[in-house]
Amino acid sequence: MKLIEKIKGKITPLKLSLIIALGIHLALFNLIPELSLGKDLATGRKKASPKVSFKATTLDITKSKDIKKESEVKEVKEVADNKKQEKIAQKVVEEKERISPKEKIEEKNDLAEDEVQEVKKEKIEGKKIKKSRLEVEKKEELKEVSKVKEKSEGKAKVKQDRNKEIKKKKRVVKEFPKKKKVEKEQVSKEEEIKAVAEEVKTKEKKATKNKINAEKNMKTKKSKNPVDLTQAKVTKGVVLPKLTNYQQPIYPASMRRREIEGKVILKVLLDQQGSVKRIKVERSSGYQKLDQAAVEAVRKWQFSPTKKEDKEVEALVLIPVNFRLN
């Protein structure tokens, strides 16, 4: 039994088929010469020995075996080559997949650096704008101070002119009798008095005209001074302006894309009709694009006229503008 199991383990289906084929060939070669003896005797030919024919069949069988083995080897090689090519292709794909996330990370880092640089640039520009605004505000304050000084100096000059005229009148009154004595021969007393009186009248008329003009100028300047509504307290007799025409500010696309919010406070000068005359950024959002969008929107707004003691007056107002995503 052990021998049979060993033989079964060693014998393959191919070997079995070959053994069966050999057996069939041997049987045929043994039978064919006996059947074909009559034909050979009639023809007078010699029959080939069975040994020679057996050798020929064995050679054919060995050749077929070699051809089958070569075909099997070729198939095995082709399978191995295909597997190698598949492994190489997989390695290439894996390397590409390894490289691609690195490139993606580098691209993300580049985008992040670009955004950081843009934010830095905007901050620097915001600082520059703030400095320029502070300088402009200082210049405006200096101009206002100089105007106040000029007004005070003008008032002082008017007072000096009045005092000079009064002193001249007193001198004329004092010097008149002396002139009278000197010019007795040329002009009579009445004519001198008339001439002096006319001169005094003309001077008084000029002085009154100057007073009236100065008072008019002061009134017009007072009326032009705008009412300051930027403080919490409001003076009595002032009617506050109301928003009549509103246009929503346009949110800049770059700021919305980056999800940046901000609040801008504008100091606005309204004329007597309620339209926007001048705009100044009181408190910046920190982003120039948001500030510009707020200024452009508020410039198109319209308000009702402010009134002080039933008179239309200019007014200073603080207007907040919020930029929110929701």
Tab-separated table of C-alpha atoms in Angstrom, residues 1 28 61 91-93 115 145 160 179 270 288:
chain	number	residue	atom	x	y	z
A	1	MET	CA	0.000	0.000	0.000
A	28	LEU	CA	-0.162	-1.951	-32.327
A	61	ILE	CA	7.049	11.195	-28.061
A	91	LYS	CA	5.160	51.295	-7.930
A	92	VAL	CA	4.931	54.176	-10.421
A	93	VAL	CA	1.334	54.909	-9.362
A	115	GLU	CA	-2.663	85.438	1.846
A	145	VAL	CA	-6.804	128.109	14.819
A	160	GLN	CA	-8.357	150.415	17.587
A	179	LYS	CA	-7.224	177.115	14.231
A	270	LEU	CA	-24.436	117.618	5.677
A	288	GLN	CA	-8.832	99.969	3.066
